[in-house]
Coordinates of C-alpha atoms and ligand atoms in Angstrom, one line a residue:
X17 CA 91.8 83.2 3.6
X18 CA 94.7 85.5 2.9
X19 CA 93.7 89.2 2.5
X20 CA 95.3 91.7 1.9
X21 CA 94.9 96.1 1.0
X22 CA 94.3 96.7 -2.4
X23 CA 95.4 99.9 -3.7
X24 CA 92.9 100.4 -6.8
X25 CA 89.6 99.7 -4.4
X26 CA 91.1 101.4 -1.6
X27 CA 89.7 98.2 0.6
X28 CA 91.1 95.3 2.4
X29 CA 90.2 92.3 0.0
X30 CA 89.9 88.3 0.4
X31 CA 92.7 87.1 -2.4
X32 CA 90.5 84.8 -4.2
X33 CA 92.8 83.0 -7.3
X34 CA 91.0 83.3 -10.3
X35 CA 92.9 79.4 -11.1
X36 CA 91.5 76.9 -8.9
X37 CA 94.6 75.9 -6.6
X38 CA 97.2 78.4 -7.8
X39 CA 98.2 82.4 -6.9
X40 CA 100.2 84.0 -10.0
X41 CA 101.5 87.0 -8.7
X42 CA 103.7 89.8 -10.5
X43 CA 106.6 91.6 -8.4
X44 CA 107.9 94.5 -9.8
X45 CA 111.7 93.7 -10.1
X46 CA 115.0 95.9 -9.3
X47 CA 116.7 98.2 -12.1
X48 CA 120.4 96.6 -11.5
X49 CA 122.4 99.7 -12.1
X50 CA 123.5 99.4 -8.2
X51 CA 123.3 97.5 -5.2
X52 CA 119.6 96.9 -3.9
X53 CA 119.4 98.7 -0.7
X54 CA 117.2 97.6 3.1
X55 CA 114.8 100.0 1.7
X56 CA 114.4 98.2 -1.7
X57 CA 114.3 94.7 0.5
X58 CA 111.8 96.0 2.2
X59 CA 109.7 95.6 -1.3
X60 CA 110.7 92.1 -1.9
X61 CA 110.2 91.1 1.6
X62 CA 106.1 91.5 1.6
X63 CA 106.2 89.7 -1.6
X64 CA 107.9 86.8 -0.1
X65 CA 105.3 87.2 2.7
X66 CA 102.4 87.1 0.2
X67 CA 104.0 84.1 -1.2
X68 CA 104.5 82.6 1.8
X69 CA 100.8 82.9 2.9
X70 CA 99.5 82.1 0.4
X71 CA 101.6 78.1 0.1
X72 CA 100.5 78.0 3.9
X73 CA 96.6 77.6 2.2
X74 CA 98.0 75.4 0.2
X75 CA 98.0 77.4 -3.2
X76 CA 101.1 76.9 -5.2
X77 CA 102.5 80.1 -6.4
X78 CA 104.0 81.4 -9.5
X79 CA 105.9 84.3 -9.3
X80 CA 107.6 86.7 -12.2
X81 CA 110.1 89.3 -11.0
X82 CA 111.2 91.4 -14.1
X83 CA 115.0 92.4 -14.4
X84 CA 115.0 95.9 -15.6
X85 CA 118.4 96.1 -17.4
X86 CA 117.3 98.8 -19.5
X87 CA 114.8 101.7 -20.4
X88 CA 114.7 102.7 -16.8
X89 CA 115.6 106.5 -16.9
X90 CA 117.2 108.8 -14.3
X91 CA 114.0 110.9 -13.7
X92 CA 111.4 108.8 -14.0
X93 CA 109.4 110.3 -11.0
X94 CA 107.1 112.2 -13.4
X95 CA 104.4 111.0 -16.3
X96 CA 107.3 112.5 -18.8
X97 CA 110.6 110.0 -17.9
X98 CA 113.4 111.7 -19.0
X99 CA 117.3 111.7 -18.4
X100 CA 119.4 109.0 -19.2
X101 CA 119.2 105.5 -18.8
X102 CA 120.1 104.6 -15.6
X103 CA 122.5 101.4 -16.3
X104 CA 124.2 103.5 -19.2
X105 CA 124.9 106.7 -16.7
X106 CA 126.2 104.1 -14.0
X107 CA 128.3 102.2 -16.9
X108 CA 129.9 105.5 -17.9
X109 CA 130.8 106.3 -14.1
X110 CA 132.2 103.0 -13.3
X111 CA 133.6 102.7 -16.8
X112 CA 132.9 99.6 -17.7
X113 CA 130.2 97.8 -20.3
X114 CA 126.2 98.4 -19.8
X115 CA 125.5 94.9 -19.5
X116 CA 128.7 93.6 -17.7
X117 CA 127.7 96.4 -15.0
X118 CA 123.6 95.2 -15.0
X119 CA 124.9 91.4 -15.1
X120 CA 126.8 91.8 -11.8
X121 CA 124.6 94.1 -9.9
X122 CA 121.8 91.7 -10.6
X123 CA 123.9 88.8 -9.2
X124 CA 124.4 90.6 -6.5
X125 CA 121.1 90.8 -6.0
X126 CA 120.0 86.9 -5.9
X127 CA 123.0 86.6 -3.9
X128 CA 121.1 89.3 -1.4
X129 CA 117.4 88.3 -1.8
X130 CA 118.5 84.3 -1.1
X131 CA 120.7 85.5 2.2
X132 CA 117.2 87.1 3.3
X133 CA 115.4 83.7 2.4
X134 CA 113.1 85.5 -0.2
X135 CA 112.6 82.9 -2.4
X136 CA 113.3 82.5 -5.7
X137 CA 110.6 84.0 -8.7
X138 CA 109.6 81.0 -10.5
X139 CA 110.4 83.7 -13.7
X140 CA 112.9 86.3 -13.3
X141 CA 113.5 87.8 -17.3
X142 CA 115.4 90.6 -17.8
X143 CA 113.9 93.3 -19.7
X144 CA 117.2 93.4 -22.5
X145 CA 115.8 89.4 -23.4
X146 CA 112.3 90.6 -24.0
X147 CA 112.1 93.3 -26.4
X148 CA 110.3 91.3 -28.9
X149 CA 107.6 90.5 -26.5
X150 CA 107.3 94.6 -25.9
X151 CA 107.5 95.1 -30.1
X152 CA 104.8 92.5 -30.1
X153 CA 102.5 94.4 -27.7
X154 CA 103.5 97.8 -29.0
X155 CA 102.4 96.9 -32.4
X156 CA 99.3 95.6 -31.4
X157 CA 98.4 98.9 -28.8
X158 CA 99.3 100.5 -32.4
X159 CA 96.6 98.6 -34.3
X160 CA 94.0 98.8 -31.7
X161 CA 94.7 102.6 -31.9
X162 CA 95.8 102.9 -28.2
X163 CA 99.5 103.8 -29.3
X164 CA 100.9 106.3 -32.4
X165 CA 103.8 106.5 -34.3
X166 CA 105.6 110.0 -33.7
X167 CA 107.7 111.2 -37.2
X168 CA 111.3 110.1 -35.3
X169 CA 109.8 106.5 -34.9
X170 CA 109.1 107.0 -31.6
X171 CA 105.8 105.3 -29.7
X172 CA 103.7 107.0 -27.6
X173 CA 100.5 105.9 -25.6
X174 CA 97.6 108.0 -26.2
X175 CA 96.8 108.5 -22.6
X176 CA 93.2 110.2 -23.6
X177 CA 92.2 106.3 -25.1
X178 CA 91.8 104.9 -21.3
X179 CA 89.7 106.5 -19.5
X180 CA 90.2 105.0 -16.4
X181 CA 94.1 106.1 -16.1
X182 CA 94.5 107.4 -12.4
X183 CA 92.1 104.4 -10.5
X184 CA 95.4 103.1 -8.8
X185 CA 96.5 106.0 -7.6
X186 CA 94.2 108.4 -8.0
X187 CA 95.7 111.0 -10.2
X188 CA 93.3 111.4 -13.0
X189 CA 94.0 112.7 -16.4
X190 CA 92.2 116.2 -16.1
X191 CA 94.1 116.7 -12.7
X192 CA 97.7 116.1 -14.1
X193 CA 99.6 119.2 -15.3
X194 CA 102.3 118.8 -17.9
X195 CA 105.9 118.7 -16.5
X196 CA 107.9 122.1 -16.9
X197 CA 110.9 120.4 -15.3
X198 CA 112.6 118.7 -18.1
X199 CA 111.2 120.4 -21.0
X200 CA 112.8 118.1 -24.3
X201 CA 112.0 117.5 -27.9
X202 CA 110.0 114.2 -26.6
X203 CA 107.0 116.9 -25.1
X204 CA 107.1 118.0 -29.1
X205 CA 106.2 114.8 -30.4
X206 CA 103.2 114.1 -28.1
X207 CA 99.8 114.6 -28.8
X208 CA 99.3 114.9 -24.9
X209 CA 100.9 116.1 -22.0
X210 CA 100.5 113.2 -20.2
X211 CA 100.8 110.2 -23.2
X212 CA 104.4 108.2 -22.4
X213 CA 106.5 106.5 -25.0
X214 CA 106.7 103.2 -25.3
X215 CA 109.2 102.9 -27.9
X216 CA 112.2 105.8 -28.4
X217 CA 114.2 106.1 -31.0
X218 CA 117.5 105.9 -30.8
X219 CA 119.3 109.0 -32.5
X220 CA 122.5 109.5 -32.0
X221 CA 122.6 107.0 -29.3
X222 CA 124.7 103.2 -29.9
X223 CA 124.5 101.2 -26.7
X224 CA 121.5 99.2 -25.7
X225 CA 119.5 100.0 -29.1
X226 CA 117.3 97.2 -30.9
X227 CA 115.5 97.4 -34.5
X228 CA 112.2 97.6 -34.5
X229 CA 109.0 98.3 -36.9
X230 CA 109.1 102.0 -36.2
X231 CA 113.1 103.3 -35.3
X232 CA 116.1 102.0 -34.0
X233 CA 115.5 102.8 -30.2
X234 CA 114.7 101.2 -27.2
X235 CA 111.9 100.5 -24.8
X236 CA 109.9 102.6 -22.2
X237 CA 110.4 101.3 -18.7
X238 CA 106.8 100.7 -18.1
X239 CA 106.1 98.6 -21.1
X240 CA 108.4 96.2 -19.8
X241 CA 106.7 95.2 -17.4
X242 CA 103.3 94.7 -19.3
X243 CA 105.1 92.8 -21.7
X244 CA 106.6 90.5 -19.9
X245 CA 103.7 89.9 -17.1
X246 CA 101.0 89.2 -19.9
X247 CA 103.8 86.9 -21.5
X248 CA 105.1 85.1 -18.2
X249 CA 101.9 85.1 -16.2
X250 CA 98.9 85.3 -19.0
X251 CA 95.5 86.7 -17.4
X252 CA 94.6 87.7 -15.1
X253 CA 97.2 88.7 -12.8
X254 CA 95.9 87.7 -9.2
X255 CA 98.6 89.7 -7.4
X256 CA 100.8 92.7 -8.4
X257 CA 103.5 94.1 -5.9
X258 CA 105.5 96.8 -6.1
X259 CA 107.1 99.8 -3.6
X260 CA 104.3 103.1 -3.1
X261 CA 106.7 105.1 -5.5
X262 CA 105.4 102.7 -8.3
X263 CA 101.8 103.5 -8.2
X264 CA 102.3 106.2 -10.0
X265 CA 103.0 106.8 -13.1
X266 CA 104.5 103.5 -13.8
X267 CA 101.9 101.1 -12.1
X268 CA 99.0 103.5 -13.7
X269 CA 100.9 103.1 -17.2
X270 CA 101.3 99.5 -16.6
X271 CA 97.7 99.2 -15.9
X272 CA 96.8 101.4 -19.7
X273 CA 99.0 99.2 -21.7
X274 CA 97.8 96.0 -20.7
X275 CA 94.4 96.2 -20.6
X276 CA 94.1 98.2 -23.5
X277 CA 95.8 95.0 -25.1
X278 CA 93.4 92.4 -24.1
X279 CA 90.3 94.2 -23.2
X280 CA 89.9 94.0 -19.9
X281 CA 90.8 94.0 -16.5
X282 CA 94.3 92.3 -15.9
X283 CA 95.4 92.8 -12.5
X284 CA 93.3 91.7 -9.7
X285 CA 94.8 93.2 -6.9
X286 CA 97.8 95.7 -6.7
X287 CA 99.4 95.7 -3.4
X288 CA 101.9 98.4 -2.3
X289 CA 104.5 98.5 0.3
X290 CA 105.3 101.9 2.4
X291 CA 108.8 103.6 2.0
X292 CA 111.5 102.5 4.6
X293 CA 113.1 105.6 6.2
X294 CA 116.9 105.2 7.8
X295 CA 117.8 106.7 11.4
X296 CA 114.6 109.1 10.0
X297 CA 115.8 110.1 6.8
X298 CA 115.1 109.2 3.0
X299 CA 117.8 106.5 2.2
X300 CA 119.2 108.5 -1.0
X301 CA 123.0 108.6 -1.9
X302 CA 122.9 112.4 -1.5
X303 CA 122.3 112.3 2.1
X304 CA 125.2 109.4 2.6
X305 CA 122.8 107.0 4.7
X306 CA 122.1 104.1 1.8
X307 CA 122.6 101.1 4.2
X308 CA 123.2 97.4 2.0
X309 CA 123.0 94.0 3.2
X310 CA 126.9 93.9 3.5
X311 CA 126.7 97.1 5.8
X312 CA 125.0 94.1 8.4
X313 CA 127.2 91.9 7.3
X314 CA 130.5 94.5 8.0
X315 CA 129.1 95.0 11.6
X316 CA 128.8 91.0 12.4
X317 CA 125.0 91.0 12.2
X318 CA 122.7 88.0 10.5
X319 CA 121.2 89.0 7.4
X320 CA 117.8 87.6 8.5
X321 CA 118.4 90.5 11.8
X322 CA 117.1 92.7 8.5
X323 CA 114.0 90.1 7.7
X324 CA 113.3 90.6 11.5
X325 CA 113.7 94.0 11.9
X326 CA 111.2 95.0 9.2
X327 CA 108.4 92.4 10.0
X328 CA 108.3 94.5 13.4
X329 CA 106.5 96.7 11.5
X330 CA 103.1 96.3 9.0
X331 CA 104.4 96.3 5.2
X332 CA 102.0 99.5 4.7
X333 CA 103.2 101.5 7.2
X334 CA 106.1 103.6 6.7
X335 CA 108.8 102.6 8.5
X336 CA 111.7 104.0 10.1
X337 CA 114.7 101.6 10.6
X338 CA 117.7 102.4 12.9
X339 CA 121.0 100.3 13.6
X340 CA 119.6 100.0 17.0
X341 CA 116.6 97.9 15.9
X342 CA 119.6 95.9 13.7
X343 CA 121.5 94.9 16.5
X344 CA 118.4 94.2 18.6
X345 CA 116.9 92.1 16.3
X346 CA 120.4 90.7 16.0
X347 CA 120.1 89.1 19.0
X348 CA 116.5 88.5 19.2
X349 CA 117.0 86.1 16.0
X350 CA 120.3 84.5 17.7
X351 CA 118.2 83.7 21.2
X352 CA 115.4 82.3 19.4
X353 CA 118.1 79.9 17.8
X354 CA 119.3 79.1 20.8
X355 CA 116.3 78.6 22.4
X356 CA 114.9 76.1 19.4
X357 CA 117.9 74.2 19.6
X358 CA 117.6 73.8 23.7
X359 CA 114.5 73.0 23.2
X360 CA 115.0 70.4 20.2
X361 CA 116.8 68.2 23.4
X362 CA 113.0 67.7 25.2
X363 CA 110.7 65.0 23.6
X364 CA 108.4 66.0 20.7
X365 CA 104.8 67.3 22.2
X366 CA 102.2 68.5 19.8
X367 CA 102.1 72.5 18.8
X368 CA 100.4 75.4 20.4
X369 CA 97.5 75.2 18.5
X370 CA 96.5 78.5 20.0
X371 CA 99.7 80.2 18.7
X372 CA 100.0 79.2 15.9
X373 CA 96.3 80.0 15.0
X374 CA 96.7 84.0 16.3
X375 CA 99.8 83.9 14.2
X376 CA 98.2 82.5 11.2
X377 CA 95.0 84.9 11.4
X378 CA 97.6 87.7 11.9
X379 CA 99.4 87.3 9.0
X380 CA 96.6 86.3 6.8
X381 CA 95.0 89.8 8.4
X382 CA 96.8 92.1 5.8
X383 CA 100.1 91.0 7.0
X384 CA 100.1 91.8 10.4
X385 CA 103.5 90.4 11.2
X386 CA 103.5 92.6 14.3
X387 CA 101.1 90.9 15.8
X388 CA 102.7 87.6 14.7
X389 CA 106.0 88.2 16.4
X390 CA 104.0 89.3 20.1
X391 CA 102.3 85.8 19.8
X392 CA 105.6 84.5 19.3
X393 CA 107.4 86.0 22.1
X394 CA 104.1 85.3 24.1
X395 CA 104.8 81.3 23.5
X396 CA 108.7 82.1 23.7
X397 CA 107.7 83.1 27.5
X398 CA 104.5 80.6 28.1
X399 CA 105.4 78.6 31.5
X400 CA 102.1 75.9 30.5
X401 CA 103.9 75.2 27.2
X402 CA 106.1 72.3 27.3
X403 CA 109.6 72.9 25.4
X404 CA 109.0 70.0 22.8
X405 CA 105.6 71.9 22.1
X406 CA 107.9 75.6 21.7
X407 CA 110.1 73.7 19.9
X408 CA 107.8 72.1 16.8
X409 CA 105.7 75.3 17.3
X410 CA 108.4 77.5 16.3
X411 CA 109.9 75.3 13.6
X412 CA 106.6 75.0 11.9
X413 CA 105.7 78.6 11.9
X414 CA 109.5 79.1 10.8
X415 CA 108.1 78.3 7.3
X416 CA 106.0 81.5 7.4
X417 CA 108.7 83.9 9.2
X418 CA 111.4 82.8 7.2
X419 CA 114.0 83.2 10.4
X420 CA 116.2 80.3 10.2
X421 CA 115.2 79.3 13.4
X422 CA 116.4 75.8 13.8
X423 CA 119.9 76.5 12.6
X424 CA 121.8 76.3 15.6
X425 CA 120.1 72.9 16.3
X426 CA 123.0 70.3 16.8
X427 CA 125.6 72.8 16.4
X428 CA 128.3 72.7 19.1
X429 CA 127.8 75.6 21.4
X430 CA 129.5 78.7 21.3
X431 CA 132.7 78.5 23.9
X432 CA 132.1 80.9 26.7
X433 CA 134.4 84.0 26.6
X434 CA 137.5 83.8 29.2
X435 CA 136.7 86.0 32.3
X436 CA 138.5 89.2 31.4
X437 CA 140.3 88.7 35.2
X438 CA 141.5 85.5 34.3
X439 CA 143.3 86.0 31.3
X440 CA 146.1 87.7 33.6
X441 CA 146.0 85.0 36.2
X442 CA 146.4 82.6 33.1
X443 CA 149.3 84.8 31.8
X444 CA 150.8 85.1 35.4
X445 CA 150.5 81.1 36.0
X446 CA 152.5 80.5 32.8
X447 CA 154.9 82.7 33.9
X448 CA 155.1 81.2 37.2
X449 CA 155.2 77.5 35.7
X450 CA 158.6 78.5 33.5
X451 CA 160.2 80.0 36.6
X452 CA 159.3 76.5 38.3
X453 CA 157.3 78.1 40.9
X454 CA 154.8 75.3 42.0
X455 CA 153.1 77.1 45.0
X456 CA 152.5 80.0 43.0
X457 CA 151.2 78.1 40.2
X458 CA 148.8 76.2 42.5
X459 CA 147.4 78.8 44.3
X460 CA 147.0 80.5 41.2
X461 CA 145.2 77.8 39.6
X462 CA 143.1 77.5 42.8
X463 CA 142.1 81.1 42.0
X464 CA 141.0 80.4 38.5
X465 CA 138.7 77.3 39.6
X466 CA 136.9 79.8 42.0
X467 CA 136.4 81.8 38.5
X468 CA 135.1 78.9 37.4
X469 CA 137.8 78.4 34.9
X470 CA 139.9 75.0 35.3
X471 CA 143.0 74.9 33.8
X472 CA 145.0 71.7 32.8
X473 CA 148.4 71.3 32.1
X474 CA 149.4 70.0 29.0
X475 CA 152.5 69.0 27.2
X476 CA 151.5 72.0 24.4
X477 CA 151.3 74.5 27.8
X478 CA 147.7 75.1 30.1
X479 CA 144.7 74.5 28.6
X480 CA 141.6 75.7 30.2
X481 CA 137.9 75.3 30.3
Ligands
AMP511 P1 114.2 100.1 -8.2 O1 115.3 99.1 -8.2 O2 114.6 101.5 -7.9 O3 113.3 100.0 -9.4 O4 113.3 99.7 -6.9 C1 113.0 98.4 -6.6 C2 111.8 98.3 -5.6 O5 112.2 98.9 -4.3 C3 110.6 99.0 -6.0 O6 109.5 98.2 -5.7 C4 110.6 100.3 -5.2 O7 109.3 100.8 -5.1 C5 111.2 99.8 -3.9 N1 111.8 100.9 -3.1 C6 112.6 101.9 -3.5 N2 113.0 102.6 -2.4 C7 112.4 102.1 -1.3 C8 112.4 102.4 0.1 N3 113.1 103.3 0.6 N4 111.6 101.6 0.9 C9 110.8 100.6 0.4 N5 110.8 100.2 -0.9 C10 111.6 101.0 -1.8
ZN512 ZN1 107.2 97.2 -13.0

């Protein structure tokens, strides 16, 4: 059984479905104002992993990943989000329209996830297609008196009506302090320091604005994703994912809204993944060091070196990533290639049944892909192990890792590089050949086989191999 470190009990926990048969798991999606960073694939990667443990017990998974195209503000590290919307403030820069901008970031990012074999959400909705889901569940939070109307037509949730806010992360109501940093006319309308809106209304403001019961406006961020889970994924949720800077507020907002809508519990488990840290530093655009999947791609490495690279280490651990693990992991993923297709040449023999059960129970262990990869580079070495046994071994378990590991199997060999001495004794032998000097020619070629290149001649000039 798959288990895994639940944030709200503080515990490692068996992931029991509530549906016989079937894991429905929630992933907090990206805000497409920009291209998703190794930091953010970091996130989406321990999904992926969930996912894929979870099919290996033979559950079938659905997945919703939200695409937040709007409502996601520039400060939203506080209980009070504030700032602009993020898509709007990157639109403006770029100068081009909201949506066009949120549109081709996003396809960027399946273009990203798929090149890192993180497989498809089975729904995917963007946030600017569901605001009538979130009008829905506003009204009702408004009806069940969880939610009030500010005079502007703004929404806010009445924090004080839930009194377990804080279980997820543990920052309780009575323990919060309002925020000073961003002081607006929003803090006027609340009742509560620490109440968020759920709906804002408009004002002055055009783009990205819907009707609604209460104001023109537009939708909190963490609504969103409350809406759209309880609409995609019904209850309860067994699974909800999301990087450690979600916990709080949004995950603890999250966690208000919807169970204040239905009554109870929603979310079995929340999971969180630890920050990634590049060449030891925050990845943030201030400090310059915001590496992309095309920053791999600009330095000839394999996307899946990045897949590799950050199953090295736990998905709860921080983690500190350099371009030296890149390249190694490079060619760790290129060798094990290699190796399955060299291996794909020896008669089938029937798995390591040893490996591939430390492997399983390491994975299934919290996601102890760490401990996976040693047991993989213990068979890799194994001498007892027969190559068609390394070869189905690694195949199968390929389904879990998610390496590409049997691509290079029947693909023609990659030349070997010319000796960097012979490429002047090649040079100098053509030379010799127009000037018609055979001995020269000879002894050079005689040079080169003792290389161990042999050269032909050919009516288009020497060939060699
Ligand atoms: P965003 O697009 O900013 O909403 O973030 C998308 C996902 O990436 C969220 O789950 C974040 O928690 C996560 N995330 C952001 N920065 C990092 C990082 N440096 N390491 C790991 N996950 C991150
Ligand atoms: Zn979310």
């Amino acid at each position: 059984m798959l288990r895994l470190y639940d944030s709200r009990t503080r515990r490692v926990e068996e992931i029991v479905p509530a549906r016989r048969g079937e894991l429905r798991m929630y992933v907090c999606g990206p805000t497409v104002y920009r291209y998703a960073h190794v930091g953010n694939f970091r996130s989406y990667l321990f999904a992926d992993l969930i996912r894929r443990a979870a099919e290996r017990h033979r559950l079938r998974v659905t997945a919703c990943q939200n695409i937040t195209d709007v409502g996601h503000l520039e400060d939203d590290t506080d209980i009070d989000p504030h700032g602009e919307d993020k898509i709007l403030a990157q639109a403006r820069t770029e100068g081009v329209d909201a949506f066009e901008l949120a549109r081709r970031y996003e396809d960027a990012f399946w273009c990203d996830t798929q090149a890192l074999n993180i497989r498809p959400p089975e729904h995917s909705p963007r946030a600017s297609e569901s605001i009538d889901l979130m009008i829905d569940l506003i009204g009702r939070l408004i009806e069940s008196g969880h939610a009030y109307v500010a005079p502007d037509g703004s929404v806010f949730f009445d924090s004080r009506s839930f009194p377990s806010y804080g279980a997820i992360s543990g920052n309780r109501l009575d323990d919060l302090r309002p925020g000073h940093r961003h002081e607006d006319s929003i803090d006027e309308k609340k009742r509560f320091h620490a109440d968020w809106a759920l709906w804002k209304a408009a004002g002055t403001k055009r783009q990205m604005t819907w009707e609604s019961p209460w104001a023109v406006g537009y939708p909190g961020w963490h609504i969103e994703c409350s809406a759209m889970s309880l609409h995609f994924l019904g209850t309860p949720i067994d699974v909800h994912t999301g990087g450690i800077d979600l916990r709080f507020p949004h995950h603890e907002d999250e966690r208000a809204q919807s169970e204040t809508a239905v009554g109870r519990e929603v979310v079995r488990h929340w999971v969180h993944g630890e920050h990634l840290l590049f060449e030891g530093r925050k990845m943030a655009k201030s400090a310059g060091n915001v590496v992309l999947l095309s920053d791999l791609a600009s330095r000839g490495l394999d996307p899946l070196a990045l897949r590799l690279a950050l199953m090295e280490h736990r998905y709860r651990q921080q983690m500190n990533l350099t371009w030296n693990d890149l390249h190694a992991a490079d060619k760790t993923v290129r060798r094990w290639r290699a190796r399955v297709a060299d291996w794909a040449e020896s008669p089938s023999r029937p798995m390591s049944s040893d490996h591939v059960q430390r492997i399983h129970e390491a994975v299934d262990d919290d996601l102890d892909t760490p401990t996976a990869l040693r047991v993989l580079r213990e068979l890799e070495k194994e001498p007892a192990v027969p190559a068609g046994a390394k070869f189905e071994t690694f195949v199968y378990l390929d389904g879990i890792l998610g390496l590409d590991l049997a691509s290079d199997i029947g693909q023609p060999r990659e030349a070997p590089a010319l000796p960097e001495d012979a490429v002047g004794l090649i040079e100098e032998r053509a030379a010799a050949r127009s000037r018609r000097d055979w001995p020269a020619s000879d002894r050079l070629r005689d040079e080169l086989a003792a290389m161990g290149v042999k050269v032909i001649d050919t009516p288009e000039g020497q060939r060699w191999s």
